[in-house]
mmCIF file of C-alpha atoms and ligand atoms in Angstrom:
data_model
loop_
_atom_site.group_PDB
_atom_site.id
_atom_site.type_symbol
_atom_site.label_atom_id
_atom_site.label_comp_id
_atom_site.label_asym_id
_atom_site.label_seq_id
_atom_site.Cartn_x
_atom_site.Cartn_y
_atom_site.Cartn_z
ATOM 1 C CA UNK N 319 0.000 0.000 0.000
ATOM 2 C CA UNK N 320 1.019 3.593 -0.569
ATOM 3 C CA UNK N 321 -0.178 6.480 1.577
ATOM 4 C CA UNK N 322 -0.295 10.123 0.565
ATOM 5 C CA UNK N 323 -0.929 12.796 3.167
ATOM 6 C CA UNK N 324 -3.472 14.937 1.328
ATOM 7 C CA UNK N 325 -3.784 17.395 4.207
ATOM 8 C CA UNK N 326 -1.521 17.479 7.248
ATOM 9 C CA UNK N 327 -3.287 20.265 9.158
ATOM 10 C CA UNK N 328 -6.027 20.082 11.772
ATOM 11 C CA UNK N 329 -9.382 21.840 11.375
ATOM 12 C CA UNK N 330 -8.923 25.351 9.962
ATOM 13 C CA UNK N 331 -5.784 24.493 7.996
ATOM 14 C CA UNK N 332 -2.667 26.641 7.737
ATOM 15 C CA UNK N 333 -3.196 29.524 7.355
ATOM 16 C CA UNK N 334 -6.629 29.551 8.976
ATOM 17 C CA UNK N 335 -8.960 32.157 7.442
ATOM 18 C CA UNK N 336 -9.395 34.223 10.609
ATOM 19 C CA UNK N 337 -5.994 33.763 12.252
ATOM 20 C CA UNK N 338 -3.030 36.114 12.316
ATOM 21 C CA UNK N 339 -0.788 34.055 14.598
ATOM 22 C CA UNK N 340 2.874 33.754 13.688
ATOM 23 C CA UNK N 341 2.444 30.402 11.923
ATOM 24 C CA UNK N 342 -0.566 31.581 9.933
ATOM 25 C CA UNK N 343 1.146 34.858 8.994
ATOM 26 C CA UNK N 344 4.269 32.970 7.898
ATOM 27 C CA UNK N 345 2.244 30.510 5.819
ATOM 28 C CA UNK N 346 0.277 33.363 4.234
ATOM 29 C CA UNK N 347 3.543 35.069 3.275
ATOM 30 C CA UNK N 348 5.070 31.839 1.951
ATOM 31 C CA UNK N 349 7.774 31.669 4.630
ATOM 32 C CA UNK N 350 6.579 28.231 5.741
ATOM 33 C CA UNK N 351 4.534 25.737 3.686
ATOM 34 C CA UNK N 352 0.761 26.077 3.871
ATOM 35 C CA UNK N 353 -1.167 22.937 4.800
ATOM 36 C CA UNK N 354 -4.680 21.796 3.973
ATOM 37 C CA UNK N 355 -7.019 19.979 6.333
ATOM 38 C CA UNK N 356 -6.904 16.432 7.617
ATOM 39 C CA UNK N 357 -7.074 13.667 4.997
ATOM 40 C CA UNK N 358 -4.987 10.722 3.779
ATOM 41 C CA UNK N 359 -5.222 8.697 0.549
ATOM 42 C CA UNK N 360 -4.360 4.983 0.635
ATOM 43 C CA UNK N 361 -3.737 3.249 -2.680
ATOM 44 C CA UNK N 362 -3.363 -0.473 -3.272
ATOM 45 C CA UNK N 363 -3.105 -2.061 -6.731
ATOM 46 C CA UNK N 364 -4.434 1.110 -8.374
ATOM 47 C CA UNK N 365 -7.478 1.422 -6.115
ATOM 48 C CA UNK N 366 -7.793 4.233 -3.585
ATOM 49 C CA UNK N 367 -9.588 4.810 -0.299
ATOM 50 C CA UNK N 368 -9.630 8.220 1.375
ATOM 51 C CA UNK N 369 -9.295 8.429 5.124
ATOM 52 C CA UNK N 370 -11.572 11.384 5.924
ATOM 53 C CA UNK N 371 -12.954 13.951 3.471
ATOM 54 C CA UNK N 372 -11.755 17.425 4.339
ATOM 55 C CA UNK N 373 -13.259 20.737 3.203
ATOM 56 C CA UNK N 374 -10.146 21.071 0.989
ATOM 57 C CA UNK N 375 -10.804 17.828 -0.896
ATOM 58 C CA UNK N 376 -11.157 19.335 -4.349
ATOM 59 C CA UNK N 377 -7.725 20.982 -4.229
ATOM 60 C CA UNK N 378 -6.229 17.896 -2.558
ATOM 61 C CA UNK N 379 -7.358 15.548 -5.333
ATOM 62 C CA UNK N 380 -5.930 17.949 -7.896
ATOM 63 C CA UNK N 381 -2.633 18.335 -6.029
ATOM 64 C CA UNK N 382 -1.973 14.600 -5.760
ATOM 65 C CA UNK N 383 -3.184 13.709 -9.254
ATOM 66 C CA UNK N 384 -6.203 11.643 -8.237
ATOM 67 C CA UNK N 385 -8.262 11.849 -11.441
ATOM 68 C CA UNK N 386 -11.463 10.167 -12.629
ATOM 69 C CA UNK N 387 -10.859 6.837 -14.352
ATOM 70 C CA UNK N 388 -12.714 7.946 -17.504
ATOM 71 C CA UNK N 389 -15.211 10.509 -18.735
ATOM 72 C CA UNK N 390 -17.090 10.470 -15.419
ATOM 73 C CA UNK N 391 -16.434 8.516 -12.226
ATOM 74 C CA UNK N 392 -14.928 8.741 -8.780
ATOM 75 C CA UNK N 393 -11.121 8.624 -8.502
ATOM 76 C CA UNK N 394 -11.521 6.649 -5.260
ATOM 77 C CA UNK N 395 -13.673 3.726 -4.192
ATOM 78 C CA UNK N 396 -14.340 4.712 -0.599
ATOM 79 C CA UNK N 397 -14.126 7.331 2.121
ATOM 80 C CA UNK N 398 -13.526 6.103 5.679
ATOM 81 C CA UNK N 399 -14.458 8.557 8.444
ATOM 82 C CA UNK N 400 -12.810 8.576 11.877
ATOM 83 C CA UNK N 401 -15.239 11.014 13.533
ATOM 84 C CA UNK N 402 -17.847 13.633 12.733
ATOM 85 C CA UNK N 403 -15.631 16.716 12.847
ATOM 86 C CA UNK N 404 -16.122 19.315 10.146
ATOM 87 C CA UNK N 405 -12.537 18.897 8.957
ATOM 88 C CA UNK N 406 -13.234 15.186 8.354
ATOM 89 C CA UNK N 407 -16.618 15.120 6.672
ATOM 90 C CA UNK N 408 -17.461 18.510 5.142
ATOM 91 C CA UNK N 409 -15.589 17.457 1.991
ATOM 92 C CA UNK N 410 -18.355 14.948 1.302
ATOM 93 C CA UNK N 411 -20.524 17.870 0.202
ATOM 94 C CA UNK N 412 -18.079 18.499 -2.659
ATOM 95 C CA UNK N 413 -18.472 14.901 -3.861
ATOM 96 C CA UNK N 414 -21.999 15.278 -5.215
ATOM 97 C CA UNK N 415 -22.625 14.761 -8.991
ATOM 98 C CA UNK N 416 -23.751 11.153 -8.917
ATOM 99 C CA UNK N 417 -20.548 9.116 -9.033
ATOM 100 C CA UNK N 418 -20.440 5.938 -6.997
ATOM 101 C CA UNK N 419 -18.303 5.408 -3.897
ATOM 102 C CA UNK N 420 -18.852 4.098 -0.370
ATOM 103 C CA UNK N 421 -18.769 5.997 2.917
ATOM 104 C CA UNK N 422 -17.576 3.799 5.774
ATOM 105 C CA UNK N 423 -18.235 5.132 9.277
ATOM 106 C CA UNK N 424 -19.545 3.962 12.612
ATOM 107 C CA UNK N 425 -23.333 4.181 13.067
ATOM 108 C CA UNK N 426 -22.811 7.211 15.352
ATOM 109 C CA UNK N 427 -20.968 9.082 12.595
ATOM 110 C CA UNK N 428 -23.339 7.893 9.849
ATOM 111 C CA UNK N 429 -26.183 9.371 11.932
ATOM 112 C CA UNK N 430 -24.613 12.809 11.416
ATOM 113 C CA UNK N 431 -24.912 12.317 7.644
ATOM 114 C CA UNK N 432 -28.613 11.641 8.053
ATOM 115 C CA UNK N 433 -29.555 15.272 7.376
ATOM 116 C CA UNK N 434 -31.158 16.795 4.278
ATOM 117 C CA UNK N 435 -28.008 18.454 2.943
ATOM 118 C CA UNK N 436 -26.164 15.119 2.745
ATOM 119 C CA UNK N 437 -28.868 13.829 0.393
ATOM 120 C CA UNK N 438 -26.663 15.421 -2.289
ATOM 121 C CA UNK N 439 -24.841 12.100 -1.938
ATOM 122 C CA UNK N 440 -27.714 10.061 -3.353
ATOM 123 C CA UNK N 441 -27.812 6.754 -1.488
ATOM 124 C CA UNK N 442 -28.260 4.797 -4.721
ATOM 125 C CA UNK N 443 -24.768 5.974 -5.775
ATOM 126 C CA UNK N 444 -23.092 6.618 -2.440
ATOM 127 C CA UNK N 445 -23.409 3.595 -0.235
ATOM 128 C CA UNK N 446 -23.371 4.119 3.543
ATOM 129 C CA UNK N 447 -21.385 1.228 5.026
ATOM 130 C CA UNK N 448 -21.625 0.947 8.820
ATOM 131 C CA UNK N 449 -18.354 0.108 10.564
ATOM 132 C CA UNK N 450 -18.486 -2.297 13.500
ATOM 133 C CA UNK N 451 -15.660 -1.655 15.951
ATOM 134 C CA UNK N 452 -12.883 -4.260 15.929
ATOM 135 C CA UNK N 453 -14.345 -5.995 12.865
ATOM 136 C CA UNK N 454 -12.151 -5.784 9.723
ATOM 137 C CA UNK N 455 -13.571 -4.612 6.392
ATOM 138 C CA UNK N 456 -12.043 -4.097 2.927
ATOM 139 C CA UNK N 457 -12.856 -0.682 1.381
ATOM 140 C CA UNK N 458 -10.739 -1.744 -1.617
ATOM 141 C CA UNK N 459 -9.771 -5.336 -2.390
ATOM 142 C CA UNK N 460 -6.822 -6.495 -0.298
ATOM 143 C CA UNK N 461 -6.788 -3.478 2.037
ATOM 144 C CA UNK N 462 -7.972 -4.612 5.428
ATOM 145 C CA UNK N 463 -9.094 -1.884 7.833
ATOM 146 C CA UNK N 464 -10.099 -2.371 11.444
ATOM 147 C CA UNK N 465 -11.577 0.551 13.385
ATOM 148 C CA UNK N 466 -11.066 0.740 17.134
ATOM 149 C CA UNK N 467 -12.337 3.185 19.736
ATOM 150 C CA UNK N 468 -9.944 5.803 21.095
ATOM 151 C CA UNK N 469 -10.676 8.387 23.802
ATOM 152 C CA UNK N 470 -12.265 11.484 22.326
ATOM 153 C CA UNK N 471 -15.402 13.584 22.389
ATOM 154 C CA UNK N 472 -18.400 14.315 20.225
ATOM 155 C CA UNK N 473 -17.933 16.845 17.420
ATOM 156 C CA UNK N 474 -17.855 20.474 18.534
ATOM 157 C CA UNK N 475 -21.241 21.250 16.955
ATOM 158 C CA UNK N 476 -22.862 18.379 18.892
ATOM 159 C CA UNK N 477 -21.627 19.488 22.306
ATOM 160 C CA UNK N 478 -24.280 20.158 24.925
ATOM 161 C CA UNK N 479 -22.938 21.549 28.174
ATOM 162 C CA UNK N 480 -19.610 20.113 29.295
ATOM 163 C CA UNK N 481 -18.887 17.062 27.138
ATOM 164 C CA UNK N 482 -16.974 13.986 28.266
ATOM 165 C CA UNK N 483 -13.655 14.683 26.529
ATOM 166 C CA UNK N 484 -12.401 11.119 26.963
ATOM 167 C CA UNK N 485 -15.431 9.213 25.814
ATOM 168 C CA UNK N 486 -14.540 5.771 24.420
ATOM 169 C CA UNK N 487 -17.033 4.482 21.883
ATOM 170 C CA UNK N 488 -18.153 5.009 18.322
ATOM 171 C CA UNK N 489 -17.640 8.752 18.110
ATOM 172 C CA UNK N 490 -13.834 8.726 17.711
ATOM 173 C CA UNK N 491 -11.955 5.848 16.134
ATOM 174 C CA UNK N 492 -8.470 4.961 15.017
ATOM 175 C CA UNK N 493 -7.875 2.780 11.960
ATOM 176 C CA UNK N 494 -5.564 -0.187 11.607
ATOM 177 C CA UNK N 495 -4.618 -0.651 7.934
ATOM 178 C CA UNK N 496 -3.149 -3.939 6.775
ATOM 179 C CA UNK N 497 -1.971 -5.004 3.311
ATOM 180 C CA UNK N 498 0.906 -7.082 1.995
ATOM 181 C CA UNK N 499 2.046 -7.978 5.492
ATOM 182 C CA UNK N 500 2.471 -4.330 6.520
ATOM 183 C CA UNK N 501 0.506 -2.441 9.163
ATOM 184 C CA UNK N 502 -0.248 1.276 9.505
ATOM 185 C CA UNK N 503 -2.166 2.930 12.336
ATOM 186 C CA UNK N 504 -4.053 6.142 11.572
ATOM 187 C CA UNK N 505 -5.208 8.038 14.668
ATOM 188 C CA UNK N 506 -5.784 11.714 13.793
ATOM 189 C CA UNK N 507 -7.672 12.509 17.001
ATOM 190 C CA UNK N 508 -6.933 11.040 20.417
ATOM 191 C CA UNK N 509 -7.463 12.430 23.915
ATOM 192 C CA UNK N 510 -5.259 9.936 25.792
ATOM 193 C CA UNK N 511 -3.366 6.675 25.351
ATOM 194 C CA UNK N 512 -4.567 4.236 28.003
ATOM 195 C CA UNK N 513 -2.621 0.987 28.405
ATOM 196 C CA UNK N 514 -5.037 -1.081 26.324
ATOM 197 C CA UNK N 515 -4.622 1.306 23.387
ATOM 198 C CA UNK N 516 -0.849 1.278 23.786
ATOM 199 C CA UNK N 517 -0.896 -2.527 23.719
ATOM 200 C CA UNK N 518 -2.540 -2.593 20.299
ATOM 201 C CA UNK N 519 -0.021 -0.158 18.788
ATOM 202 C CA UNK N 520 3.121 -2.231 19.308
ATOM 203 C CA UNK N 521 3.349 -4.059 15.977
ATOM 204 C CA UNK N 522 2.692 -1.174 13.554
ATOM 205 C CA UNK N 523 5.226 -0.400 10.833
ATOM 206 C CA UNK N 524 3.966 3.202 10.685
ATOM 207 C CA UNK N 525 1.961 5.240 13.188
ATOM 208 C CA UNK N 526 0.211 8.394 11.982
ATOM 209 C CA UNK N 527 -0.849 10.148 15.158
ATOM 210 C CA UNK N 528 -2.715 13.199 16.455
ATOM 211 C CA UNK N 529 -0.305 16.145 16.395
ATOM 212 C CA UNK N 530 -2.864 18.864 17.107
ATOM 213 C CA UNK N 531 -1.063 20.502 20.023
ATOM 214 C CA UNK N 532 2.487 20.525 21.334
ATOM 215 C CA UNK N 533 1.313 21.445 24.852
ATOM 216 C CA UNK N 534 -2.111 21.650 26.416
ATOM 217 C CA UNK N 535 -1.930 25.463 26.434
ATOM 218 C CA UNK N 536 -0.809 26.141 22.827
ATOM 219 C CA UNK N 537 -3.786 28.424 22.241
ATOM 220 C CA UNK N 538 -3.173 30.402 25.415
ATOM 221 C CA UNK N 539 0.524 30.775 24.696
ATOM 222 C CA UNK N 540 -0.097 31.996 21.145
ATOM 223 C CA UNK N 541 -2.800 34.394 22.341
ATOM 224 C CA UNK N 542 -5.309 32.799 19.954
ATOM 225 C CA UNK N 543 -7.758 31.524 22.553
ATOM 226 C CA UNK N 544 -8.199 29.900 25.915
ATOM 227 C CA UNK N 545 -9.278 26.407 24.963
ATOM 228 C CA UNK N 546 -6.957 23.655 26.109
ATOM 229 C CA UNK N 547 -5.945 20.661 24.027
ATOM 230 C CA UNK N 548 -7.697 18.409 26.533
ATOM 231 C CA UNK N 549 -10.948 20.349 26.147
ATOM 232 C CA UNK N 550 -10.695 19.904 22.377
ATOM 233 C CA UNK N 551 -10.208 16.153 22.815
ATOM 234 C CA UNK N 552 -6.555 16.169 21.795
ATOM 235 C CA UNK N 553 -3.627 15.026 23.941
ATOM 236 C CA UNK N 554 -0.378 17.001 23.844
ATOM 237 C CA UNK N 555 2.772 15.806 22.086
ATOM 238 C CA UNK N 556 4.928 16.906 25.035
ATOM 239 C CA UNK N 557 4.934 16.232 28.760
ATOM 240 C CA UNK N 558 4.996 13.063 30.845
ATOM 241 C CA UNK N 559 1.531 11.915 29.652
ATOM 242 C CA UNK N 560 2.049 13.239 26.116
ATOM 243 C CA UNK N 561 2.192 11.138 22.975
ATOM 244 C CA UNK N 562 5.984 11.345 22.559
ATOM 245 C CA UNK N 563 6.514 9.908 26.040
ATOM 246 C CA UNK N 564 3.657 7.395 25.875
ATOM 247 C CA UNK N 565 4.786 5.964 22.529
ATOM 248 C CA UNK N 566 8.542 6.133 23.190
ATOM 249 C CA UNK N 567 8.884 2.364 23.552
ATOM 250 C CA UNK N 568 7.489 1.589 20.108
ATOM 251 C CA UNK N 569 9.487 0.786 16.988
ATOM 252 C CA UNK N 570 8.409 1.709 13.476
ATOM 253 C CA UNK N 571 8.004 5.040 11.776
ATOM 254 C CA UNK N 572 6.101 7.686 13.719
ATOM 255 C CA UNK N 573 4.500 10.688 12.041
ATOM 256 C CA UNK N 574 2.451 13.519 13.545
ATOM 257 C CA UNK N 575 -0.451 14.771 11.457
ATOM 258 C CA UNK N 576 -3.660 16.757 12.116
ATOM 259 C CA UNK N 577 -1.279 19.530 13.254
ATOM 260 C CA UNK N 578 -3.064 22.674 14.404
ATOM 261 C CA UNK N 579 -1.957 26.033 13.034
ATOM 262 C CA UNK N 580 -1.044 27.177 16.551
ATOM 263 C CA UNK N 581 1.455 24.336 17.091
ATOM 264 C CA UNK N 582 5.038 25.622 17.554
ATOM 265 C CA UNK N 583 6.493 22.582 15.729
ATOM 266 C CA UNK N 584 5.446 24.223 12.449
ATOM 267 C CA UNK N 585 8.333 26.675 12.769
ATOM 268 C CA UNK N 586 11.417 25.159 11.087
ATOM 269 C CA UNK N 587 13.823 26.410 13.757
ATOM 270 C CA UNK N 588 11.631 25.765 16.807
ATOM 271 C CA UNK N 589 13.170 23.774 19.668
ATOM 272 C CA UNK N 590 9.848 21.911 19.890
ATOM 273 C CA UNK N 591 10.299 20.659 16.323
ATOM 274 C CA UNK N 592 13.864 19.588 17.082
ATOM 275 C CA UNK N 593 12.602 17.771 20.175
ATOM 276 C CA UNK N 594 10.070 15.836 18.086
ATOM 277 C CA UNK N 595 12.730 14.838 15.609
ATOM 278 C CA UNK N 596 15.182 13.876 18.347
ATOM 279 C CA UNK N 597 12.493 11.585 19.743
ATOM 280 C CA UNK N 598 12.134 9.903 16.347
ATOM 281 C CA UNK N 599 9.008 11.674 15.136
ATOM 282 C CA UNK N 600 8.387 13.197 11.715
ATOM 283 C CA UNK N 601 5.968 16.065 11.102
ATOM 284 C CA UNK N 602 3.669 15.428 8.133
ATOM 285 C CA UNK N 603 3.289 17.882 5.261
ATOM 286 C CA UNK N 604 0.883 18.044 2.339
ATOM 287 C CA UNK N 605 1.946 15.639 -0.391
ATOM 288 C CA UNK N 606 4.078 13.469 1.921
ATOM 289 C CA UNK N 607 4.184 9.902 0.609
ATOM 290 C CA UNK N 608 4.653 6.877 2.815
ATOM 291 C CA UNK N 609 5.334 3.360 1.565
ATOM 292 C CA UNK N 610 5.197 1.243 4.720
HETATM 293 C C1 MLT T 1422 -10.832 19.025 16.174
HETATM 294 O O1 MLT T 1422 -10.108 18.179 15.661
HETATM 295 O O2 MLT T 1422 -10.742 19.313 17.378
HETATM 296 C C2 MLT T 1422 -11.885 19.677 15.348
HETATM 297 O O3 MLT T 1422 -11.576 19.545 13.996
HETATM 298 C C3 MLT T 1422 -12.094 21.072 15.752
HETATM 299 C C4 MLT T 1422 -13.077 21.772 14.863
HETATM 300 O O4 MLT T 1422 -14.101 21.196 14.494
HETATM 301 O O5 MLT T 1422 -12.794 22.921 14.501
HETATM 302 MN MN1 MN T 1423 -10.046 17.922 13.551
HETATM 303 ZN ZN1 ZN T 1424 -2.970 30.699 13.284
#
């Protein structure tokens, strides 16, 4: 299998339309590379599945050369959703026009699509395929995907009062991808790594993991807001309970994606970026290709 990072940024992208933080200003001026929102393409034997459909999908397909197979038709066979966040499913609205593909998601996430506007994806062309947790399915022949629950919260627009930010169930999943004897884990959103999750990550050849925030207070430190990473349902890269420390015992290639525009690792000379790299982590970028 071959993976292409279509969009390495978290919701909002880099630059984000309403943000003048240092990273966004630098990306706007071309001093650092801009990044589109969270999506990955997986190709096996000429067939492609998208992992999440971001609002930037049209430009992403163009940038990575994913073209229709003929006069009309979808350049991919399936979209697999990991949660109901806007950055992961709003791209579906750009996929109207009556070409066939399948949307794989848990029943909780498929429920979100059960609204009038998503009827633009006519069910006779766009099949809704419910994902059962821990039960493998093949969105394209030979590519085996198993979804598993990771701690997270409901999408921002579904919050009522104070949400449980470490809910474990159907609302936030990670994906285990297997083909040709290789294994990739894709976990773009994760609030914590409990021991049982850590135990299932040990044999992966590549881990693509939630790189939203460097520290819990990235937004406070950049002056862009007061919301913590934990409140957003994203664990920090740094610190004793952070992803770098929690996953330090694992082998394989480790890549941070779903990187928020406020994350200091986006600055080429930042000590935080050097610390990631020293710990064996790569930072994804748009167009990055991975052959596990
Ligand atoms: C997230 O990953 O926390 C969401 O994409 C945030 C959002 O919906 O803006
Ligand atoms: Mn997101
Ligand atoms: Zn910004």
